[in-house]
Short mmCIF file of C-alpha atoms and ligand atoms in Angstrom, two decimals:
data_model
loop_
_atom_site.label_atom_id
_atom_site.label_comp_id
_atom_site.label_asym_id
_atom_site.label_seq_id
_atom_site.Cartn_x
_atom_site.Cartn_y
_atom_site.Cartn_z
CA MET A 1 6.48 -9.07 -20.78
CA ILE A 2 2.68 -9.13 -20.98
CA TYR A 3 1.29 -7.27 -18.02
CA PHE A 4 -2.02 -8.33 -16.47
CA ASP A 5 -1.73 -6.75 -13.02
CA ASN A 6 -3.30 -3.38 -13.75
CA ALA A 7 -5.67 -3.64 -10.78
CA SER A 8 -2.57 -3.43 -8.57
CA THR A 9 -0.95 -0.63 -10.52
CA SER A 10 -1.15 0.20 -14.20
CA TYR A 11 1.76 -0.42 -16.54
CA ARG A 12 2.63 0.72 -19.18
CA LYS A 13 1.49 4.31 -19.24
CA PRO A 14 1.39 6.73 -22.16
CA GLN A 15 4.82 8.34 -22.79
CA ARG A 16 3.44 11.80 -21.98
CA ILE A 17 3.01 10.73 -18.34
CA TYR A 18 6.67 9.71 -17.95
CA ASP A 19 7.67 12.94 -19.72
CA ALA A 20 5.54 15.08 -17.41
CA VAL A 21 7.12 13.57 -14.26
CA TYR A 22 10.65 13.89 -15.67
CA ASN A 23 10.23 17.40 -17.07
CA THR A 24 8.69 18.67 -13.84
CA MET A 25 11.70 17.44 -11.88
CA ILE A 26 14.25 18.67 -14.41
CA ASN A 27 12.66 22.07 -14.96
CA GLY A 28 12.20 22.78 -11.26
CA ALA A 29 9.36 21.35 -9.21
CA GLY A 30 8.72 24.28 -6.91
CA ASN A 31 6.75 24.26 -3.71
CA SER A 32 3.25 25.51 -4.46
CA GLY A 33 1.97 28.33 -2.28
CA ARG A 34 5.38 28.84 -0.65
CA GLY A 35 6.49 32.23 -1.93
CA ALA A 36 5.85 33.82 -5.31
CA ASN A 37 8.92 32.71 -7.24
CA SER A 38 8.45 31.34 -10.73
CA VAL A 39 8.94 27.66 -9.87
CA SER A 40 6.53 27.89 -6.97
CA MET A 41 3.97 29.50 -9.31
CA ALA A 42 4.57 26.77 -11.90
CA ALA A 43 3.88 24.11 -9.27
CA GLY A 44 0.70 25.98 -8.30
CA ARG A 45 -0.44 25.83 -11.93
CA ILE A 46 0.11 22.07 -12.07
CA LEU A 47 -1.99 21.64 -8.93
CA HIS A 48 -4.69 23.93 -10.28
CA ASP A 49 -4.80 22.16 -13.65
CA CYS A 50 -4.89 18.71 -12.07
CA ARG A 51 -7.76 19.69 -9.77
CA THR A 52 -9.61 21.20 -12.73
CA GLU A 53 -9.22 18.05 -14.87
CA LEU A 54 -10.22 15.81 -11.96
CA SER A 55 -13.29 17.95 -11.28
CA LEU A 56 -14.33 17.54 -14.93
CA LEU A 57 -13.74 13.79 -14.80
CA PHE A 58 -15.72 13.29 -11.59
CA HIS A 59 -18.34 15.98 -12.34
CA CYS A 60 -17.68 18.03 -9.28
CA ASP A 61 -18.28 21.73 -9.93
CA LYS A 62 -15.76 22.93 -7.33
CA PRO A 63 -12.11 22.07 -8.08
CA GLU A 64 -11.14 23.25 -4.58
CA ASN A 65 -13.20 20.36 -3.16
CA ILE A 66 -10.70 17.96 -4.70
CA VAL A 67 -8.12 17.09 -2.07
CA LEU A 68 -4.86 15.56 -3.29
CA LYS A 69 -3.21 12.87 -1.17
CA SER A 70 -0.56 10.20 -1.72
CA SER A 71 -3.03 7.34 -2.34
CA VAL A 72 -6.61 6.26 -1.90
CA THR A 73 -5.50 4.61 1.35
CA GLU A 74 -4.44 7.98 2.76
CA ALA A 75 -7.61 9.55 1.34
CA LEU A 76 -9.89 6.95 2.99
CA ASN A 77 -8.08 7.26 6.33
CA THR A 78 -8.32 11.05 6.18
CA ILE A 79 -12.06 10.83 5.53
CA LEU A 80 -12.84 8.19 8.17
CA LEU A 81 -10.63 9.64 10.92
CA GLY A 82 -11.78 13.17 10.14
CA LEU A 83 -15.49 12.35 10.06
CA LEU A 84 -16.23 9.71 12.68
CA LYS A 85 -16.87 10.63 16.29
CA PRO A 86 -17.39 8.53 19.44
CA GLY A 87 -20.67 6.60 19.24
CA ASP A 88 -20.97 6.70 15.46
CA HIS A 89 -22.04 3.64 13.49
CA VAL A 90 -20.84 2.84 9.96
CA ILE A 91 -22.12 0.46 7.30
CA SER A 92 -19.68 -1.08 4.86
CA SER A 93 -19.51 -4.44 3.08
CA VAL A 94 -17.68 -7.74 3.04
CA MET A 95 -16.33 -6.84 -0.42
CA GLU A 96 -14.07 -4.05 0.84
CA HIS A 97 -10.34 -3.67 0.55
CA ASN A 98 -8.28 -3.53 3.74
CA SER A 99 -7.86 0.21 3.18
CA VAL A 100 -11.47 0.49 4.36
CA LEU A 101 -11.71 -2.54 6.66
CA ARG A 102 -8.58 -1.84 8.69
CA PRO A 103 -9.36 1.80 9.57
CA LEU A 104 -12.90 0.73 10.55
CA GLU A 105 -11.59 -2.15 12.65
CA LYS A 106 -9.02 0.08 14.36
CA LEU A 107 -11.68 2.67 15.18
CA ARG A 108 -13.88 -0.12 16.57
CA LYS A 109 -11.07 -1.60 18.69
CA ASP A 110 -10.25 1.89 19.99
CA GLY A 111 -13.85 2.04 21.26
CA ILE A 112 -14.83 4.92 18.96
CA ILE A 113 -17.28 3.40 16.46
CA THR A 114 -19.31 0.31 15.71
CA TYR A 115 -19.80 -1.02 12.20
CA ASP A 116 -21.77 -3.63 10.27
CA LEU A 117 -21.05 -5.18 6.90
CA LEU A 118 -23.44 -5.80 4.01
CA PRO A 119 -23.25 -9.33 2.59
CA CYS A 120 -22.80 -10.13 -1.10
CA ASP A 121 -24.21 -12.64 -3.58
CA ASP A 122 -22.22 -15.29 -5.50
CA SER A 123 -21.06 -12.76 -8.07
CA GLY A 124 -19.59 -10.48 -5.41
CA GLU A 125 -22.40 -7.92 -5.76
CA ILE A 126 -23.36 -6.46 -2.40
CA LEU A 127 -26.94 -7.01 -1.25
CA LEU A 128 -28.43 -3.58 -0.66
CA ASP A 129 -31.67 -5.15 0.59
CA SER A 130 -29.91 -5.75 3.90
CA LEU A 131 -29.24 -2.02 4.32
CA SER A 132 -32.37 -1.25 6.34
CA ASP A 133 -31.60 -4.12 8.77
CA LEU A 134 -28.15 -2.69 9.48
CA GLU A 135 -29.09 0.98 9.88
CA ASN A 136 -29.59 2.42 13.34
CA LEU A 137 -30.05 5.88 14.82
CA ASN A 138 -26.28 6.38 15.10
CA THR A 139 -25.47 5.42 11.51
CA LYS A 140 -23.31 8.24 10.28
CA ALA A 141 -21.92 6.91 7.01
CA ILE A 142 -21.94 4.12 4.50
CA ILE A 143 -18.65 3.37 2.77
CA LEU A 144 -18.40 1.03 -0.21
CA SER A 145 -16.10 0.26 -3.07
CA HIS A 146 -17.52 1.20 -6.46
CA VAL A 147 -15.94 -1.86 -8.09
CA SER A 148 -14.58 -4.94 -6.35
CA ASN A 149 -10.82 -5.34 -6.69
CA LEU A 150 -11.30 -9.11 -6.40
CA THR A 151 -14.09 -9.93 -8.88
CA GLY A 152 -14.34 -6.70 -10.90
CA THR A 153 -18.05 -6.51 -9.99
CA ILE A 154 -19.58 -3.04 -10.35
CA GLN A 155 -21.47 -2.37 -7.14
CA PRO A 156 -24.92 -0.72 -7.10
CA ALA A 157 -23.54 2.58 -5.80
CA ALA A 158 -26.13 4.65 -7.67
CA ARG A 159 -28.96 2.92 -5.79
CA ILE A 160 -27.71 3.66 -2.28
CA ARG A 161 -29.11 7.18 -1.97
CA GLU A 162 -32.68 6.09 -2.82
CA ARG A 163 -32.37 3.20 -0.33
CA LEU A 164 -31.44 5.58 2.46
CA ARG A 165 -34.83 7.29 2.08
CA ASN A 166 -33.62 10.86 2.74
CA LYS A 167 -31.78 9.85 5.90
CA ASP A 168 -28.92 12.03 7.02
CA ILE A 169 -26.25 9.41 6.29
CA TYR A 170 -23.09 10.22 4.35
CA ILE A 171 -22.22 8.04 1.37
CA ILE A 172 -18.51 7.51 0.71
CA ILE A 173 -17.29 5.65 -2.37
CA ASP A 174 -13.89 4.00 -2.84
CA ALA A 175 -13.32 4.45 -6.56
CA ALA A 176 -9.83 2.89 -6.59
CA GLN A 177 -10.82 0.34 -9.24
CA SER A 178 -13.51 2.26 -11.12
CA ALA A 179 -11.81 5.60 -11.84
CA GLY A 180 -10.51 5.54 -15.40
CA TYR A 181 -12.48 2.37 -16.24
CA ILE A 182 -16.12 3.43 -15.92
CA LYS A 183 -17.95 6.70 -15.34
CA VAL A 184 -17.58 7.92 -11.76
CA ASP A 185 -19.89 10.85 -11.37
CA MET A 186 -20.30 12.73 -8.08
CA GLU A 187 -23.64 14.21 -9.21
CA SER A 188 -25.42 11.17 -10.58
CA LEU A 189 -24.15 8.86 -7.83
CA LYS A 190 -25.45 11.45 -5.29
CA VAL A 191 -22.63 10.67 -2.87
CA ASP A 192 -20.79 12.83 -0.35
CA ALA A 193 -17.25 11.72 -1.05
CA ILE A 194 -15.32 9.79 -3.66
CA ALA A 195 -11.81 8.55 -2.88
CA PHE A 196 -9.56 7.70 -5.80
CA THR A 197 -6.04 6.53 -6.45
CA GLY A 198 -3.85 7.96 -9.19
CA HIS A 199 -1.72 4.99 -10.25
CA LYS A 200 -4.32 2.47 -11.44
CA GLY A 201 -6.94 3.33 -14.10
CA LEU A 202 -6.05 7.03 -14.08
CA LEU A 203 -2.55 6.10 -15.26
CA GLY A 204 -0.69 8.50 -12.97
CA PRO A 205 2.47 7.59 -11.05
CA GLN A 206 2.42 5.82 -7.70
CA GLY A 207 2.16 8.22 -4.76
CA THR A 208 -0.86 10.07 -6.13
CA GLY A 209 -4.56 10.00 -5.24
CA GLY A 210 -7.09 11.93 -3.24
CA PHE A 211 -10.75 12.53 -2.57
CA ILE A 212 -13.63 14.74 -3.61
CA ILE A 213 -15.89 15.93 -0.88
CA SER A 214 -19.28 17.64 -0.66
CA ASP A 215 -19.51 20.94 1.24
CA ARG A 216 -22.04 19.30 3.54
CA MET A 217 -19.69 16.53 4.66
CA ASN A 218 -16.68 18.84 4.80
CA GLN A 219 -18.46 20.96 7.41
CA ASP A 220 -18.77 17.89 9.63
CA MET A 221 -15.08 16.96 9.34
CA ARG A 222 -11.91 17.95 11.14
CA PRO A 223 -8.42 17.82 9.66
CA VAL A 224 -6.43 14.74 10.64
CA PHE A 225 -2.98 15.99 9.62
CA THR A 226 -1.95 19.56 10.33
CA GLY A 227 1.08 21.55 9.21
CA GLY A 228 2.35 23.98 6.63
CA THR A 229 -0.02 24.89 3.84
CA GLY A 230 1.53 28.15 2.63
CA SER A 231 -1.73 29.88 3.62
CA ASP A 232 -2.61 31.76 6.87
CA SER A 233 1.00 31.23 7.91
CA LEU A 234 0.84 33.53 10.96
CA SER A 235 -1.88 31.37 12.50
CA LEU A 236 -1.08 28.29 14.58
CA ASP A 237 -4.40 26.77 13.53
CA GLN A 238 -4.91 24.66 10.46
CA PRO A 239 -6.83 26.65 7.80
CA LEU A 240 -10.40 25.39 7.51
CA PHE A 241 -10.94 26.18 3.85
CA LEU A 242 -10.55 23.62 1.10
CA PRO A 243 -8.30 22.12 -0.06
CA ASP A 244 -5.77 23.44 2.51
CA LYS A 245 -7.76 21.96 5.40
CA PHE A 246 -6.67 18.48 4.31
CA GLU A 247 -3.43 19.19 2.43
CA SER A 248 -0.52 19.86 4.78
CA GLY A 249 3.09 19.61 3.71
CA THR A 250 4.80 19.70 0.34
CA HIS A 251 2.82 18.24 -2.55
CA ASN A 252 4.11 15.50 -4.84
CA ILE A 253 4.30 17.93 -7.75
CA PRO A 254 6.10 15.62 -10.25
CA GLY A 255 3.56 12.88 -9.46
CA ILE A 256 0.64 15.28 -9.78
CA ALA A 257 2.01 16.51 -13.14
CA GLY A 258 1.98 12.86 -14.29
CA LEU A 259 -1.54 12.33 -12.92
CA LEU A 260 -2.71 15.44 -14.78
CA GLU A 261 -1.52 13.90 -18.06
CA GLY A 262 -3.17 10.58 -17.18
CA VAL A 263 -6.52 12.23 -16.52
CA LYS A 264 -6.24 14.22 -19.76
CA PHE A 265 -5.48 10.98 -21.62
CA ILE A 266 -8.62 9.33 -20.17
CA LYS A 267 -10.69 12.38 -21.14
CA GLU A 268 -9.39 12.30 -24.73
CA ARG A 269 -10.04 8.57 -25.10
CA GLU A 270 -13.52 9.02 -23.54
CA ILE A 271 -14.65 6.87 -20.67
CA ASN A 272 -17.60 5.33 -22.56
CA ARG A 273 -15.32 4.18 -25.36
CA ILE A 274 -12.81 2.76 -22.86
CA ASN A 275 -15.66 0.86 -21.23
CA GLU A 276 -16.92 -0.46 -24.59
CA GLU A 277 -13.44 -1.70 -25.53
CA HIS A 278 -13.10 -3.42 -22.16
CA MET A 279 -16.50 -5.10 -22.61
CA PHE A 280 -15.40 -6.41 -25.99
CA LEU A 281 -12.12 -7.78 -24.58
CA SER A 282 -13.92 -9.24 -21.56
CA GLU A 283 -16.42 -11.03 -23.78
CA TYR A 284 -13.56 -12.47 -25.85
CA PHE A 285 -11.69 -13.66 -22.76
CA LEU A 286 -14.74 -15.09 -21.00
CA HIS A 287 -15.87 -16.95 -24.11
CA HIS A 288 -12.51 -18.74 -24.43
CA LEU A 289 -12.10 -19.24 -20.70
CA ASP A 290 -15.30 -21.31 -20.71
CA ALA A 291 -13.47 -24.05 -22.60
CA LEU A 292 -10.91 -24.51 -19.79
CA ASP A 293 -12.63 -26.93 -17.43
CA SER A 294 -10.13 -26.93 -14.61
CA ILE A 295 -10.20 -23.13 -14.17
CA ALA A 296 -13.05 -21.48 -12.28
CA LEU A 297 -13.94 -17.81 -12.49
CA MET A 298 -15.08 -15.92 -9.41
CA GLY A 299 -17.83 -13.35 -9.90
CA LYS A 300 -19.91 -12.46 -12.95
CA ARG A 301 -19.52 -14.55 -16.11
CA THR A 302 -20.81 -11.69 -18.30
CA PRO A 303 -18.83 -8.77 -19.75
CA SER A 304 -21.43 -6.32 -18.41
CA GLY A 305 -21.71 -5.33 -14.75
CA ARG A 306 -17.96 -5.72 -14.35
CA ILE A 307 -14.63 -4.25 -15.28
CA PRO A 308 -11.97 -6.51 -16.88
CA ASN A 309 -10.61 -7.73 -13.59
CA PHE A 310 -10.91 -11.53 -13.27
CA SER A 311 -10.16 -13.75 -10.30
CA LEU A 312 -9.45 -17.37 -11.17
CA THR A 313 -8.99 -20.53 -9.14
CA PHE A 314 -7.50 -23.82 -10.33
CA LYS A 315 -8.46 -27.42 -9.69
CA ASN A 316 -5.55 -29.12 -7.93
CA MET A 317 -3.20 -26.19 -8.26
CA ASP A 318 -2.18 -23.42 -5.94
CA CYS A 319 -2.74 -19.93 -7.37
CA SER A 320 0.80 -18.85 -6.61
CA GLU A 321 2.12 -21.86 -8.56
CA ALA A 322 -0.06 -20.84 -11.53
CA ALA A 323 1.26 -17.26 -11.29
CA PHE A 324 4.82 -18.60 -11.16
CA ILE A 325 4.30 -20.67 -14.34
CA LEU A 326 2.64 -17.75 -16.11
CA GLU A 327 5.61 -15.53 -15.41
CA ASN A 328 8.49 -17.96 -15.76
CA ARG A 329 7.29 -19.95 -18.74
CA PHE A 330 5.19 -17.37 -20.59
CA ASN A 331 6.46 -14.00 -19.38
CA ILE A 332 2.95 -13.05 -18.26
CA ILE A 333 2.53 -10.98 -15.10
CA SER A 334 -0.53 -11.74 -12.94
CA ARG A 335 -1.16 -11.56 -9.21
CA SER A 336 -1.88 -14.40 -6.82
CA GLY A 337 -3.00 -14.19 -3.20
CA TYR A 338 -5.74 -12.45 -1.26
CA HIS A 339 -5.63 -9.00 -2.89
CA CYS A 340 -6.13 -7.25 0.49
CA ALA A 341 -9.78 -8.39 0.47
CA PRO A 342 -9.94 -11.02 3.24
CA LEU A 343 -13.68 -10.95 3.87
CA ALA A 344 -14.56 -11.06 0.17
CA HIS A 345 -12.55 -14.28 -0.15
CA LYS A 346 -14.33 -15.72 2.87
CA ALA A 347 -17.73 -14.75 1.46
CA LEU A 348 -16.98 -16.24 -1.95
CA GLY A 349 -15.49 -19.48 -0.65
CA THR A 350 -11.81 -18.85 -1.44
CA GLY A 351 -10.69 -18.02 2.10
CA GLU A 352 -8.29 -20.98 2.03
CA THR A 353 -6.94 -20.67 -1.50
CA GLY A 354 -6.91 -17.03 -2.56
CA SER A 355 -7.10 -16.44 -6.29
CA LEU A 356 -5.06 -15.60 -9.35
CA ARG A 357 -6.09 -12.17 -10.58
CA ILE A 358 -5.84 -11.13 -14.22
CA SER A 359 -6.58 -7.44 -14.78
CA PHE A 360 -6.61 -5.77 -18.19
CA GLY A 361 -5.28 -2.27 -18.67
CA HIS A 362 -5.82 0.52 -21.17
CA PHE A 363 -3.41 -1.05 -23.64
CA THR A 364 -4.37 -4.72 -23.39
CA THR A 365 -4.89 -6.27 -26.84
CA VAL A 366 -6.60 -9.35 -28.24
CA GLN A 367 -3.11 -10.71 -28.96
CA ASP A 368 -2.18 -10.37 -25.28
CA ILE A 369 -5.33 -12.24 -24.32
CA ASP A 370 -4.59 -14.96 -26.88
CA GLN A 371 -1.18 -15.52 -25.31
CA LEU A 372 -2.75 -15.62 -21.87
CA LEU A 373 -5.28 -18.21 -23.07
CA VAL A 374 -2.49 -20.38 -24.49
CA ALA A 375 -0.72 -20.20 -21.12
CA LEU A 376 -3.89 -20.97 -19.14
CA LYS A 377 -4.63 -23.90 -21.45
CA TYR A 378 -1.13 -25.21 -20.80
CA ILE A 379 -1.65 -24.89 -17.04
CA SER A 380 -5.06 -26.52 -17.08
CA GLU A 381 -4.28 -29.36 -19.52
CA VAL A 382 -0.61 -29.98 -20.17
CA TYR A 383 0.85 -29.08 -16.80
CA HIS A 384 -1.89 -30.94 -14.95
CA GLY A 385 -1.10 -34.01 -16.98
CA GLU A 386 2.67 -33.92 -16.33
C1 PLP B 401 -10.79 -1.18 -3.97
C2 PLP B 401 -9.45 -0.69 -3.52
N1 PLP B 401 -9.36 0.19 -2.51
C3 PLP B 401 -8.19 0.66 -2.09
C4 PLP B 401 -7.00 0.26 -2.65
C5 PLP B 401 -5.69 0.81 -2.13
O1 PLP B 401 -5.04 1.53 -3.13
P1 PLP B 401 -3.66 2.33 -2.82
O2 PLP B 401 -2.68 1.25 -2.45
O3 PLP B 401 -3.35 3.02 -4.08
O4 PLP B 401 -3.92 3.24 -1.69
C6 PLP B 401 -7.02 -0.65 -3.70
C7 PLP B 401 -5.75 -1.11 -4.31
O5 PLP B 401 -5.51 -2.22 -4.58
C8 PLP B 401 -8.27 -1.14 -4.14
O6 PLP B 401 -8.35 -2.02 -5.13
#
């Protein structure tokens, strides 16, 4: 099988990640912070090491400000529900995933917040020029994806802070697609929170993720979930120190042990080199894709300004049919549909059709891409002619 659905979840992962999950379960995945027995202490070390590696990756100088959750979806909900208060206004964009759009829409329907969405251009890049038109006195936060899961477009996250002209507005970044693919740096992006998922570019198992938060924004937030933390156990109140404030209940220690190995793997391979390799593969793919007339690419046609995540549409063919042929005739895994980005499809003119998404991973090779190109050529020429 040739796997091109890494934007959904990465596969395959380095062996050390499978080993870490397995060994943690076999050797005793204790419950961190619950007692001082040796397995509980071992679990605590895994948590500590994972936070430390994540803080190095995201350039956050306080590992305790890294909160571990089960996914970026849980992280984004925890941030939005913990931060927003009645009357607040939020700015987001049409390019967002439903993990941002649905919490915002629910909060709006519950009468708690209002929100406005930035538009995008033809390449799926959001138009920051519209920011000042959308801001109002109640604007509390702006929340944007760092990279579009539909078009792979890298959004101008680093330019948001200067656009806000020293206003007291929190910036929250959904790094689900960027983490592990390009540099995601809390300091240089000058943002207040970054939410990430563990099972995509960071190569961890499913059921891992979290967020990094600035002290400033943390002070303005309340915990959404409450429960056992292993700390302050005689108190009925949720502890207000990080990370316990946002981490109730037993951690996914085997998953976090796998994530730790994934993050170490990314560090060893170096994010700039990963990005360079992806640019090379993207250029190769885009160059050959140009020759296939009946296939249209959504988003940027250049290898720069994007990650290797490509949405395609087909003349006279449904995307799900194309995905079916890819898998059943060529053993190539892709993804067809709307990719949980309904407004992005509307904005880019594919609201009726959806797209077929091809997303490269850390182990995609030129040979894999060659086989994909053969299959796409078959779909666009031979199959169309049948
Ligand atoms: C941009 C973006 N945000 C959020 C998510 C949700 O990720 P998860 O299902 O891991 O919570 C995804 C996953 O597809 C995504 O691409």
